[in-house]
Short mmCIF file of C-alpha atoms in Angstrom, two decimals:
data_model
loop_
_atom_site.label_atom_id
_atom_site.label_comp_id
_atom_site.label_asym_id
_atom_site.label_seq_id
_atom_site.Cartn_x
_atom_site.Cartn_y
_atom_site.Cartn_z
CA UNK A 14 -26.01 80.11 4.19
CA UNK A 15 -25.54 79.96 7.76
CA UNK A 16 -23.26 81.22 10.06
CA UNK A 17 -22.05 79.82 13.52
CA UNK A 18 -21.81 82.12 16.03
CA UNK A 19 -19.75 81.72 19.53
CA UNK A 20 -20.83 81.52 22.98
CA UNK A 21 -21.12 85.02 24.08
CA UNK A 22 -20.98 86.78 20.77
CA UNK A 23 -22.80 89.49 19.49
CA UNK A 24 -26.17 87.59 17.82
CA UNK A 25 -29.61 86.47 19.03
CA UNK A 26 -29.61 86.21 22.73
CA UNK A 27 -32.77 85.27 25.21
CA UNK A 28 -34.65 88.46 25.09
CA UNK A 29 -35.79 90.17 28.43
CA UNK A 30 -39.01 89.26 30.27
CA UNK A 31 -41.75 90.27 28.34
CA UNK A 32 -42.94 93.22 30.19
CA UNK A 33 -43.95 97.31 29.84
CA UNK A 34 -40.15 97.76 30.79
CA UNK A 35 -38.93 95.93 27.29
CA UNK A 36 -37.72 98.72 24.76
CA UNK A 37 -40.49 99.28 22.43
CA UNK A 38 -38.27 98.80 19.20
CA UNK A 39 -36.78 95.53 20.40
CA UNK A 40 -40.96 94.50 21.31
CA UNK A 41 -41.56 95.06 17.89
CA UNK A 42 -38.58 92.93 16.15
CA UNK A 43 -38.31 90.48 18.51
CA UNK A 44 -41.04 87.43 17.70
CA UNK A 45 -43.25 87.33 21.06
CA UNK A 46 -43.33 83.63 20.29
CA UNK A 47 -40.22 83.14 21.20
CA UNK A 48 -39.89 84.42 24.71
CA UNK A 49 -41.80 81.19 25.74
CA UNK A 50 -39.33 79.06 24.13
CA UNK A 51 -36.83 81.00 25.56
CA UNK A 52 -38.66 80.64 28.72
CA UNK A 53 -38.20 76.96 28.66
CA UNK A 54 -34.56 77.06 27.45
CA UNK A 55 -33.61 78.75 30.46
CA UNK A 56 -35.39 76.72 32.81
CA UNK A 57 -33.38 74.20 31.95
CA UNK A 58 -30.22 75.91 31.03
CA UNK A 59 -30.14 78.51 33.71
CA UNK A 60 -26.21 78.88 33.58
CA UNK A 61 -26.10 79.15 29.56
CA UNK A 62 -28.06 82.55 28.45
CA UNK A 63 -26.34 82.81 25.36
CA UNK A 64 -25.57 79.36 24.05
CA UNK A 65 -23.53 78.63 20.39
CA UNK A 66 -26.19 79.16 17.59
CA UNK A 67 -25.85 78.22 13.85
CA UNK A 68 -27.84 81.26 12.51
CA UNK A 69 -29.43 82.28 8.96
CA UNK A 70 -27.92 85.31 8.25
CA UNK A 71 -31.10 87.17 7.57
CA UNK A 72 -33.36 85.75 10.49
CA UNK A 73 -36.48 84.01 9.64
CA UNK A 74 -38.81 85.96 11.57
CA UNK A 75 -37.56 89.41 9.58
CA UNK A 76 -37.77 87.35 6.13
CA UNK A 77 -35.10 84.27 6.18
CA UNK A 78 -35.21 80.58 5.79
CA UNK A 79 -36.95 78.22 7.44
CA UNK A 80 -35.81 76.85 10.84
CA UNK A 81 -34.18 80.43 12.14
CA UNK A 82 -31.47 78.83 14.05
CA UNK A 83 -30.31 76.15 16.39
CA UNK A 84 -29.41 76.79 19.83
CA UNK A 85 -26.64 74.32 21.20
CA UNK A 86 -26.02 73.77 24.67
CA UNK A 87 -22.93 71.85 26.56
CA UNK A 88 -25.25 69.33 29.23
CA UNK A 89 -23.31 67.15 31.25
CA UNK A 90 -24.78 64.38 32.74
CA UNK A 91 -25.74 64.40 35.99
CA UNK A 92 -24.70 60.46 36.27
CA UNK A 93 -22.55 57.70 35.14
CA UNK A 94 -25.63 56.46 32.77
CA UNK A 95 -25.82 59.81 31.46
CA UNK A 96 -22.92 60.76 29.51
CA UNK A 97 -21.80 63.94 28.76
CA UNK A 98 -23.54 65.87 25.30
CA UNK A 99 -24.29 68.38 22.92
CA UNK A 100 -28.41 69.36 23.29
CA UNK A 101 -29.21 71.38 20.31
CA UNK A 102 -32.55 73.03 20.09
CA UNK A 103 -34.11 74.73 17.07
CA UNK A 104 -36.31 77.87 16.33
CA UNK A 105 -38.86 78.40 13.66
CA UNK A 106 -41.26 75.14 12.33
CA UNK A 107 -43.89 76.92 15.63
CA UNK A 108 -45.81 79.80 14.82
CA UNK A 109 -43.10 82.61 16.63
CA UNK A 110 -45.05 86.08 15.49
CA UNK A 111 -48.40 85.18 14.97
CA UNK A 112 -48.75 87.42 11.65
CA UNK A 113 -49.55 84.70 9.16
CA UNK A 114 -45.99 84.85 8.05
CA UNK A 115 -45.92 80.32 7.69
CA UNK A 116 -49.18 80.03 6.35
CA UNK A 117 -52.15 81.89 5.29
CA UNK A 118 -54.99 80.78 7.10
CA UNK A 119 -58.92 80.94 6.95
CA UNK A 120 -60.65 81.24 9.96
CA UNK A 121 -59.42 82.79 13.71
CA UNK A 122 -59.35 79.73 15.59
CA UNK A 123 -55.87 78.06 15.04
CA UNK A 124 -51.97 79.34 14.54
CA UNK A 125 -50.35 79.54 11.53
CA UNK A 126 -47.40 77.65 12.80
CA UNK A 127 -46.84 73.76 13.06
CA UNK A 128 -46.52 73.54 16.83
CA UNK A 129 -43.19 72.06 17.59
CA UNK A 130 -39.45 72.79 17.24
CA UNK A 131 -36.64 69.90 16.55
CA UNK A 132 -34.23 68.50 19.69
CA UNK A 133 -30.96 66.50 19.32
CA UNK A 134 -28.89 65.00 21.33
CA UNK A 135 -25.33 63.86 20.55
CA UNK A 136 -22.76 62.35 22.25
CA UNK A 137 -20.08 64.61 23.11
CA UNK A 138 -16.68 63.08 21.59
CA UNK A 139 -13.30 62.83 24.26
CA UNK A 140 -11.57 66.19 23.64
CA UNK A 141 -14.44 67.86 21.96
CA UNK A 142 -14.41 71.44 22.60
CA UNK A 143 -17.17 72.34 20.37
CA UNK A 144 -20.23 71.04 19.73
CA UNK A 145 -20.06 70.12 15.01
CA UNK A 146 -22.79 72.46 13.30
CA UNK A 147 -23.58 69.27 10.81
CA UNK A 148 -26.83 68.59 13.06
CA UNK A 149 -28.30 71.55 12.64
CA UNK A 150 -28.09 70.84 8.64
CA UNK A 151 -29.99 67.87 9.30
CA UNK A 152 -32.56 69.99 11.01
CA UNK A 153 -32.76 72.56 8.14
CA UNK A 154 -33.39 69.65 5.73
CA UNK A 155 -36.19 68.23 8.19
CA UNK A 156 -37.57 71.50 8.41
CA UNK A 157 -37.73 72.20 4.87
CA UNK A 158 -39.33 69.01 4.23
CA UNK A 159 -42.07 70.17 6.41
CA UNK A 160 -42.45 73.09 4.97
CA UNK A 161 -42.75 72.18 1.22
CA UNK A 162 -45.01 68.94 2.15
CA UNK A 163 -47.38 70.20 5.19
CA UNK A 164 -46.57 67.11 6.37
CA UNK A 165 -46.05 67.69 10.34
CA UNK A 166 -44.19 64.90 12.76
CA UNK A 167 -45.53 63.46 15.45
CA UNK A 168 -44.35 61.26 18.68
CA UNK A 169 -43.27 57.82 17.35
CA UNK A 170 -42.51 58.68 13.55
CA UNK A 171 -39.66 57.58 11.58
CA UNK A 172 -37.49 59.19 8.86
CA UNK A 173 -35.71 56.86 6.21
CA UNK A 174 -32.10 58.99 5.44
CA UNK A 175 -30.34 56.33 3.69
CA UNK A 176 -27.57 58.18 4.86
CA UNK A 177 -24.89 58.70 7.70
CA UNK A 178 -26.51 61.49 9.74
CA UNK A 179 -23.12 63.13 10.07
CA UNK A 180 -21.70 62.41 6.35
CA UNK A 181 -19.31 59.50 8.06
CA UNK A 182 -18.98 55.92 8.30
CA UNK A 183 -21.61 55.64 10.78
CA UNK A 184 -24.41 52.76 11.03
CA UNK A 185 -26.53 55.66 12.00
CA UNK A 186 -28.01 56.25 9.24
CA UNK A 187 -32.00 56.39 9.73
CA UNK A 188 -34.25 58.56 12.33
CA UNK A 189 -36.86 58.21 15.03
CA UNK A 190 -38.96 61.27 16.79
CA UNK A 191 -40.46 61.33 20.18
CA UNK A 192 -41.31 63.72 22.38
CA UNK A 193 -37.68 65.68 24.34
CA UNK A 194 -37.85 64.27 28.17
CA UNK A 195 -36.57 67.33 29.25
CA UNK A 196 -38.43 70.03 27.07
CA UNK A 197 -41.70 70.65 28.19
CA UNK A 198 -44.52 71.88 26.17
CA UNK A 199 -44.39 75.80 26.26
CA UNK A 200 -47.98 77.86 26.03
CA UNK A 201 -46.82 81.05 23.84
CA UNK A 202 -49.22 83.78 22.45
CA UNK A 203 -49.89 81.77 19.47
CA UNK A 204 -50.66 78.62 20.70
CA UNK A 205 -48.95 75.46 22.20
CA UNK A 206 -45.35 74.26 21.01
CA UNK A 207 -44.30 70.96 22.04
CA UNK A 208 -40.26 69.51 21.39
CA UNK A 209 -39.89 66.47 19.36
CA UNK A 210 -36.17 65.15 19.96
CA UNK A 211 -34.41 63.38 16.56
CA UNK A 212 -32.86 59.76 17.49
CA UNK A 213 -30.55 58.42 15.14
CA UNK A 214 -30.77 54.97 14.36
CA UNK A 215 -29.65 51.81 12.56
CA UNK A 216 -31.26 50.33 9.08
CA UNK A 217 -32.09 47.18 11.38
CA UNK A 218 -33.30 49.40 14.08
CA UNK A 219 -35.83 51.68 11.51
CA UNK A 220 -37.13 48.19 9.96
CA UNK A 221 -37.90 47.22 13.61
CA UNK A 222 -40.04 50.25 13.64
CA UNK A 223 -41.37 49.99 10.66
CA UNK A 224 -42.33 46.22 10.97
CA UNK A 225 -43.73 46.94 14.70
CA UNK A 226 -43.93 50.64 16.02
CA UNK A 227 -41.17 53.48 16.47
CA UNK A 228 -42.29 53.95 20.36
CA UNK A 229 -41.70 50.35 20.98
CA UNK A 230 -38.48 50.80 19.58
CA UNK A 231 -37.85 53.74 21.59
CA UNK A 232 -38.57 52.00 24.96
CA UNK A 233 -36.09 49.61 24.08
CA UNK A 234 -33.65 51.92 23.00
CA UNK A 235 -33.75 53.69 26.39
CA UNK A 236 -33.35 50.81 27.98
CA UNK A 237 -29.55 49.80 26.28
CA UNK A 238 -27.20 53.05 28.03
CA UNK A 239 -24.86 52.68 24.76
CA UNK A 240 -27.57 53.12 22.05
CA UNK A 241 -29.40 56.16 23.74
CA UNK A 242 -30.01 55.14 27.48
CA UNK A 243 -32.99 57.50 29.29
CA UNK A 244 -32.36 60.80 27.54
CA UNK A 245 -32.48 58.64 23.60
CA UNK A 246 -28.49 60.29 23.45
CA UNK A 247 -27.37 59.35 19.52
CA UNK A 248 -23.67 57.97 19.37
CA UNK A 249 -22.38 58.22 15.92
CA UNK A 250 -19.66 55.76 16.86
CA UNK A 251 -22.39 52.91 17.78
CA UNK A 252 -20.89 50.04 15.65
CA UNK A 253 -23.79 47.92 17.07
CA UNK A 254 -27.38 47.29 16.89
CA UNK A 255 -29.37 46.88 19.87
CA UNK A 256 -30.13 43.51 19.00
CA UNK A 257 -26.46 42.80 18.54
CA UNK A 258 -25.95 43.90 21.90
CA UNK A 259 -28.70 42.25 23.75
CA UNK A 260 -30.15 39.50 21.34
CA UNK A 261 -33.28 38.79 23.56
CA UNK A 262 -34.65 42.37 22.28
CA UNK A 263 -35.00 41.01 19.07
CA UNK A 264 -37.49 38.09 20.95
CA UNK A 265 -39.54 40.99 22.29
CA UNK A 266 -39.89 43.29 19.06
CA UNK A 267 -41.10 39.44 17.51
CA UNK A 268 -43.98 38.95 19.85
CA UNK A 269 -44.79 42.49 19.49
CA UNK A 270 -45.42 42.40 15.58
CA UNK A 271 -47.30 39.12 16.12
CA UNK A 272 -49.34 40.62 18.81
CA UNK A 273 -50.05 44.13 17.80
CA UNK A 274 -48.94 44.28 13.94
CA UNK A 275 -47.49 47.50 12.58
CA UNK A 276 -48.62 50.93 13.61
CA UNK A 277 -47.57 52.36 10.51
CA UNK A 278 -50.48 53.39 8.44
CA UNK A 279 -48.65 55.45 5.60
CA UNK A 280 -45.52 55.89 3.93
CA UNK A 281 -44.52 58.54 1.14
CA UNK A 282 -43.54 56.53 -1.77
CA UNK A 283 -42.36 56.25 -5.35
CA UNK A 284 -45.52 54.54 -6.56
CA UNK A 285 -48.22 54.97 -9.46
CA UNK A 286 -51.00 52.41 -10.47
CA UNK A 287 -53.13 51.78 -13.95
CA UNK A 288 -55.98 51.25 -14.38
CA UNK A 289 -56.57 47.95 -16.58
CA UNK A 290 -60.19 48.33 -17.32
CA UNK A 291 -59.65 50.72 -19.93
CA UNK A 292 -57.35 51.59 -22.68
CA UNK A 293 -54.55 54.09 -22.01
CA UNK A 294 -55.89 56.68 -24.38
CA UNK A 295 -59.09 57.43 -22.66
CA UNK A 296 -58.16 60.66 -20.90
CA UNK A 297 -61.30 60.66 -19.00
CA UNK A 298 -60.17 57.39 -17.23
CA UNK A 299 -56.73 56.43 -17.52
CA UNK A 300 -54.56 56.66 -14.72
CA UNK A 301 -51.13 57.07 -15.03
CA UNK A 302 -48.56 59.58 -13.77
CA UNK A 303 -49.61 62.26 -16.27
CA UNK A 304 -52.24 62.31 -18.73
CA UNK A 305 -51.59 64.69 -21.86
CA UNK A 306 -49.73 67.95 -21.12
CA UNK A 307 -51.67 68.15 -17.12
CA UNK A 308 -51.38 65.37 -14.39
CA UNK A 309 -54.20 64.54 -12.18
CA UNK A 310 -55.06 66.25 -9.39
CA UNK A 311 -55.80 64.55 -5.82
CA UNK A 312 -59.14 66.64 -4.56
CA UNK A 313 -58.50 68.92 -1.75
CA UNK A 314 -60.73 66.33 0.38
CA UNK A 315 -59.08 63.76 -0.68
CA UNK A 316 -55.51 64.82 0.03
CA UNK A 317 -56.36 65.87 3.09
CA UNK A 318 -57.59 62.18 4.08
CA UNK A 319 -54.15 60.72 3.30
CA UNK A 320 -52.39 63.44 4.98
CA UNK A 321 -53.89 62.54 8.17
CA UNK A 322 -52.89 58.59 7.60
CA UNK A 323 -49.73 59.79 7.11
CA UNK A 324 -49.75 62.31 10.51
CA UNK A 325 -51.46 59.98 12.47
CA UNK A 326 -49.67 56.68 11.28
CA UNK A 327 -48.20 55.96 14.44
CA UNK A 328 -51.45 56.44 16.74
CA UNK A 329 -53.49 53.09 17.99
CA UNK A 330 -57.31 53.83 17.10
CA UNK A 331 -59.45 51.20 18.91
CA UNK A 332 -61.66 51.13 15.37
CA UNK A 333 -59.96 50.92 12.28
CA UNK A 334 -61.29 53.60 10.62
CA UNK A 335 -59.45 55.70 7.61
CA UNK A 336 -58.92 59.26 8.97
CA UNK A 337 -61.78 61.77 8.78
CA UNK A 338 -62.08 64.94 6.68
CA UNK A 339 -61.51 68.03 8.50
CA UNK A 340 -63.45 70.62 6.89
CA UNK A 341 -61.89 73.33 9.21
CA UNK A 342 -58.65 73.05 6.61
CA UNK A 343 -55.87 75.40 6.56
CA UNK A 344 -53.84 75.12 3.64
CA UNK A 345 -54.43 71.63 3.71
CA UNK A 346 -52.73 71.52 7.32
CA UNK A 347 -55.33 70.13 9.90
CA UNK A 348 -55.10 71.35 13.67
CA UNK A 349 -57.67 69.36 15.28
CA UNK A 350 -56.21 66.09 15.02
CA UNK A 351 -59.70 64.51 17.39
CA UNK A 352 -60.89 61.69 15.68
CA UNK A 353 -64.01 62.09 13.96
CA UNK A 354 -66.91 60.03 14.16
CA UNK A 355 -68.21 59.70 10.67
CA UNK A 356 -67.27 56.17 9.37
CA UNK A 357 -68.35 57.75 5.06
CA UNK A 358 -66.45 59.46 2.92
CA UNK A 359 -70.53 60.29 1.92
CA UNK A 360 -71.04 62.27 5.24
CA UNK A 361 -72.72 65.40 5.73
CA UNK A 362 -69.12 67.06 6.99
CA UNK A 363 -67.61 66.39 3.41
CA UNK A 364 -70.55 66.57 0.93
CA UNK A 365 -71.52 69.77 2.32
CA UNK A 366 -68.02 71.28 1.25
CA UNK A 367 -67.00 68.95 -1.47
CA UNK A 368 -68.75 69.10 -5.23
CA UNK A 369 -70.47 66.35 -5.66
CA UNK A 370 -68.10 65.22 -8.88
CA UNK A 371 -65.53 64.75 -6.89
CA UNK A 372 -66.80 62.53 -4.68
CA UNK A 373 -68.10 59.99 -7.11
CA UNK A 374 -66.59 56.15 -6.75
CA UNK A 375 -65.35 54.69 -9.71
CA UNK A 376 -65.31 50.86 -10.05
CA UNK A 377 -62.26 49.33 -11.62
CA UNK A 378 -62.61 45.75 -12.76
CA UNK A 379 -58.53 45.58 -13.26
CA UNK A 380 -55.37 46.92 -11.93
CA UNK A 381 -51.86 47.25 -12.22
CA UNK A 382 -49.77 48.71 -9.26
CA UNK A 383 -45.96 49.77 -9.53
CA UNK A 384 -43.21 50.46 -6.94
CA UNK A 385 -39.81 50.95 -6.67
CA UNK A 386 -37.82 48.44 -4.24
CA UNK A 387 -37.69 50.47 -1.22
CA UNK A 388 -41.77 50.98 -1.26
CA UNK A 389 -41.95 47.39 -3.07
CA UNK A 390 -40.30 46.41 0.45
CA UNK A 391 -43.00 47.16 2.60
CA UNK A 392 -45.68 45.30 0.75
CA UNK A 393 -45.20 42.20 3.35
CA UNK A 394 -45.24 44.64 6.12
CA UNK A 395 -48.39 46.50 4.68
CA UNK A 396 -50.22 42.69 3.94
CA UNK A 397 -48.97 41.05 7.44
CA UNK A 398 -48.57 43.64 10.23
CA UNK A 399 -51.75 45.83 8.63
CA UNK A 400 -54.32 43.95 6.33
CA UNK A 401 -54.41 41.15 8.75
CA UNK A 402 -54.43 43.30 11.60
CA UNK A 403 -57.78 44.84 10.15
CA UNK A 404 -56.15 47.86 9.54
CA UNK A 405 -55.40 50.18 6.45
CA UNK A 406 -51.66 51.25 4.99
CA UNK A 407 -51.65 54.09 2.18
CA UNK A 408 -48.71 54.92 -0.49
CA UNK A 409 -48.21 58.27 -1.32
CA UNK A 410 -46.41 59.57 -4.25
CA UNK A 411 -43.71 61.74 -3.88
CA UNK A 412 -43.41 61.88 -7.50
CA UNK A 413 -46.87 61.88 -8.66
CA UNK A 414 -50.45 63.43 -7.09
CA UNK A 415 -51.80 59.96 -6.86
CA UNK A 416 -51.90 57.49 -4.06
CA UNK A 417 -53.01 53.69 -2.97
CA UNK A 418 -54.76 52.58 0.36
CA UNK A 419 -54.97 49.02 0.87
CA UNK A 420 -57.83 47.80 2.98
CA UNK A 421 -59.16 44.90 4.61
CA UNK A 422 -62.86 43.97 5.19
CA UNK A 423 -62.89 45.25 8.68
CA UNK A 424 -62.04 48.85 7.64
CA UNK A 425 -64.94 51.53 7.78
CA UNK A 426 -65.08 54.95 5.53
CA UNK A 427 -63.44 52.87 2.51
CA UNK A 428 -64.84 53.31 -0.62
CA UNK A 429 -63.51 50.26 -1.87
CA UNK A 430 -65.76 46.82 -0.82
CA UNK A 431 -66.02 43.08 -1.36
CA UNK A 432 -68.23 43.37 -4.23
CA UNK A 433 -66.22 46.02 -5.75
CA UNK A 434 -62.34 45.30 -4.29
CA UNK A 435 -60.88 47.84 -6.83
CA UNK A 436 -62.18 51.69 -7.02
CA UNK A 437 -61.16 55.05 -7.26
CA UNK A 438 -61.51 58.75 -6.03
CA UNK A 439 -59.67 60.49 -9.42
CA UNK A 440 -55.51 59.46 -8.70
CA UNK A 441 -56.49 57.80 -5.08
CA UNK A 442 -56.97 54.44 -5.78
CA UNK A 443 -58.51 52.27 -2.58
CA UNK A 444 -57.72 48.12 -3.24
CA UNK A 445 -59.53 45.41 -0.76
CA UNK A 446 -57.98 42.27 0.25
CA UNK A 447 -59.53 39.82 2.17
CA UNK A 448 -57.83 37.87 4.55
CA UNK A 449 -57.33 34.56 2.23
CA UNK A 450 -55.69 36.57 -0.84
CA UNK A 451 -53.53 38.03 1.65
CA UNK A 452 -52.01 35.01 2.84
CA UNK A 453 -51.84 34.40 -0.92
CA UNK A 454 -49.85 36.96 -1.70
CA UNK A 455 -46.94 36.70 0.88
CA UNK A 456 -46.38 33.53 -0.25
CA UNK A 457 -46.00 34.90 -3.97
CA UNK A 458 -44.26 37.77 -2.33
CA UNK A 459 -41.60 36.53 -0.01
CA UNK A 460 -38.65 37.16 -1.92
CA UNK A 461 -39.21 40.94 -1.59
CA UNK A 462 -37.92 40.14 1.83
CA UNK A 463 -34.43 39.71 0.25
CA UNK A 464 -33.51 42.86 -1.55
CA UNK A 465 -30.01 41.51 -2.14
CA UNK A 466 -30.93 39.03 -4.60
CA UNK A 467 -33.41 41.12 -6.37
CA UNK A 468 -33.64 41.82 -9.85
CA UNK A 469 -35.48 44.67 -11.47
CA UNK A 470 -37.99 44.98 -13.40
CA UNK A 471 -40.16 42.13 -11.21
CA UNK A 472 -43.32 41.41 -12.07
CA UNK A 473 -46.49 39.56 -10.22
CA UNK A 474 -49.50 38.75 -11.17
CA UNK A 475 -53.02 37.32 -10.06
CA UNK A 476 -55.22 36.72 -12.99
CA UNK A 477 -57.88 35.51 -11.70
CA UNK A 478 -57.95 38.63 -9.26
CA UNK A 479 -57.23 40.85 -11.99
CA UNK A 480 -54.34 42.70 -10.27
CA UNK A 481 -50.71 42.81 -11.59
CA UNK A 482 -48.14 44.48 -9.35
CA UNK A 483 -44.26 45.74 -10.78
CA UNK A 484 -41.38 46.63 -9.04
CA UNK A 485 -39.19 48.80 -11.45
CA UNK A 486 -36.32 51.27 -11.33
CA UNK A 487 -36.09 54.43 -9.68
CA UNK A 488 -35.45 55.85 -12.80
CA UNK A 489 -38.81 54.86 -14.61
CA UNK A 490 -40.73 57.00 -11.90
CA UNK A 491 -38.55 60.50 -12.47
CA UNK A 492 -39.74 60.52 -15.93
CA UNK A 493 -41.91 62.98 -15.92
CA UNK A 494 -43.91 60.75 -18.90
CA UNK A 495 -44.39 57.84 -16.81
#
């Protein structure tokens, strides 16, 4: 539980300057990572040295949850463009103490933190006199999901709710990240933490992303004052898209998807896949969700490669090359994010760490994929804005340890080639298409683009390609069977 805390009540305050003059039991307590962040928080809120918090009742740095608390600060704004808001800032996803308390780690050359805390800004309602605590639930949940998953944000990324943000009526229902504009990065003892502010969105507005590239969508959303202006401000009132309020936006995201295709690379997903070529009792070989009482495990080295398409989905390479293998791992959390460049899953950086069993490619002469609609939905936008883009886009199950890359010839480090279109690293399953069976298949596919008249189970199939693709139920991939 968490409790909210007034202005100027007793509670976690900005600590004094670090310093021999500091009491030597408050040194000890207090996590030195924090009077950095602090730091910053008073640069820019010099008048408000004890803001409102929403606090864990035991902290996280002696022991709590995740996410310690959530600073929230009154800003008015300094112009008519600028309207007045609520700027809440949290504490805890960066590395505050520096005593392995997130993560174990091997190695001394990286924190055990992830290197960013959560912003928000929201429109402050007329005769609001306090800022509503149901934002910094929506950072808690955030936060936890980076916790259990390893899965870090970045600049650019987008977060599917499915829900009003605030529990409401809203149309803002979805979320983008980018970097605060007013929170600069902060060096601490531990290493760098950078702010990524939360934008709430519309469903129209997160399939603009998705389809093109959240920063685009961004740019335009600071250009509209009443859906975010300059500072990205979210108004849960917003009854309108931004391409209901200005409907020459909509020509500009247009040209952008036909011009640069979609900078989304991953997507966690309710997904599994068969594999044809065999029957289903072979244990060795088959492929589903679970075989006999243990499912199959993704290899460290592979999970880690679809982790990075996932963190890096949202970067432009100038190469389309699948993400690199780290092998300076920390729990499966990679801190170098350079670019490697190795273009074989066979290179001496992964062999030399990897057994060689679990880097053998497996050949499949048939397939069957399955997805539920919302991952079904993105097939078009996987086939048009990647695979004929010469790019890569990878499923990830959220259900399952398994996971599907589609490719296109141009893509290096894939095990997957012309010759052999269909193969396999244990659960990760890597399909080529080239660019004619692409075209092919949004033709087949083009009523996925209407959800609304949609009727599950669907089936399609491509004999004479040997690949058979369902979209079923939610409920068919919670079985724990499946």
């Amino acid at each position: 539980m968490a409790e909210l805390r007034p202005s100027g009540a007793p509670g976690p305050t900005a600590p004094p300057a670090p310093g021999p003059t500091a009491p030597p039991a408050f040194a000890s307590l207090f996590p030195p990572g924090l009077h950095a962040i602090y730091g910053e928080c008073r640069r820019l809120y010099p008048d408000q040295p004890n803001p409102l918090q929403v606090t864990a009742i035991v902290k996280y740095w002696l022991g709590g949850p995740p996410l310690d608390y959530v600073s929230m600060y009154r800003n008015v704004g300094p112009s008519a463009n600028i309207p007045e808001h609520w700027h809440y800032i949290s504490f805890g996803l960066s590395d505050l103490y520096g005593d392995n308390r997130v993560h174990e780690f091997t190695g001394t050359d990286g924190p055990s933190g992830f290197g960013f805390e959560l912003t928000f800004r929201l429109k402050r309602e007329t005769g609001e006199s306090a800022p509503p605590t149901w934002p910094a639930e929506l950072m808690q949940g955030l936060a936890r999901y980076v916790f259990q998953s390893e899965n870090t944000f970045c600049s650019g990324d987008h977060v599917s709710w499915h829900s009003p943000l605030d529990n409401s009526e809203s149309r803002i229902q979805h979320m983008l990240l980018t970097e605060d504009p007013q929170m600069q990065p902060v060096q601490t003892p531990f290493g760098v933490v950078t702010f990524l502010q939360i934008v709430g969105v519309c469903t129209e507005e997160l399939h603009a992303a998705q389809q093109w590239n959240g920063q685009g969508i961004l740019e335009l959303l600071r250009t509209v004052p009443v859906a975010g202006g300059p500072w990205l401000i979210t108004d849960m009132r917003r009854g309108e898209t931004i391409f209901e309020i200005d409907p020459h936006l909509q020509e500009r995201v247009d040209k952008g998807i036909e011009t640069d295709g979609s900078n989304l690379s991953g997507v966690s997903a309710k997904c599994a896949w068969d594999d044809l070529s065999r029957p289903p009792e072979d244990d060795e070989d088959s492929r589903s969700i679970c075989v006999g009482a243990q499912p199959r495990r993704l290899s460290g080295k592979d999970t880690e490669q679809i982790r990075e398409t996932l963190r890096r989905g949202l970067e432009i390479n100038s190469k389309p090359v699948l993400p690199p293998i780290n092998p300076q791992r920390q729990n499966g959390l990679t801190h170098d994010r350079a670019p490697s460049r190795k273009d074989s899953l066979e290179s001496d950086s992964s062999t030399a760490i990897i057994p060689h069993e679990l880097v053998r490619t497996r050949q499949l002469e048939s397939v069957h994929l399955k997805f539920n609609q919302e991952s079904g939905a993105l097939i078009p936008l996987c086939l048009r804005g990647r695979l004929l883009h010469g790019r890569h886009f990878t499923y990830k199950s959220i259900t399952g340890d398994m996971a599907i890359t589609f490719v296109s010839t141009g893509v290096e480090g894939a095990f997957a080639t012309e010759e052999h279109p269909y193969a396999a690293h244990g659960p990760w399953l890597q399909i080529l298409l080239t660019e004619e069976f692409v075209e092919k298949m949004l033709e087949d596919l083009e009523d996925l683009t209407s959800p609304e008249e949609f009727k599950l189970p669907k089936e399609y199939s491509w004999p004479e390609k040997k690949l058979k693709v369902s979209i079923l139920p939610d409920v068919v991939f919670d079985s724990p069977l499946h």
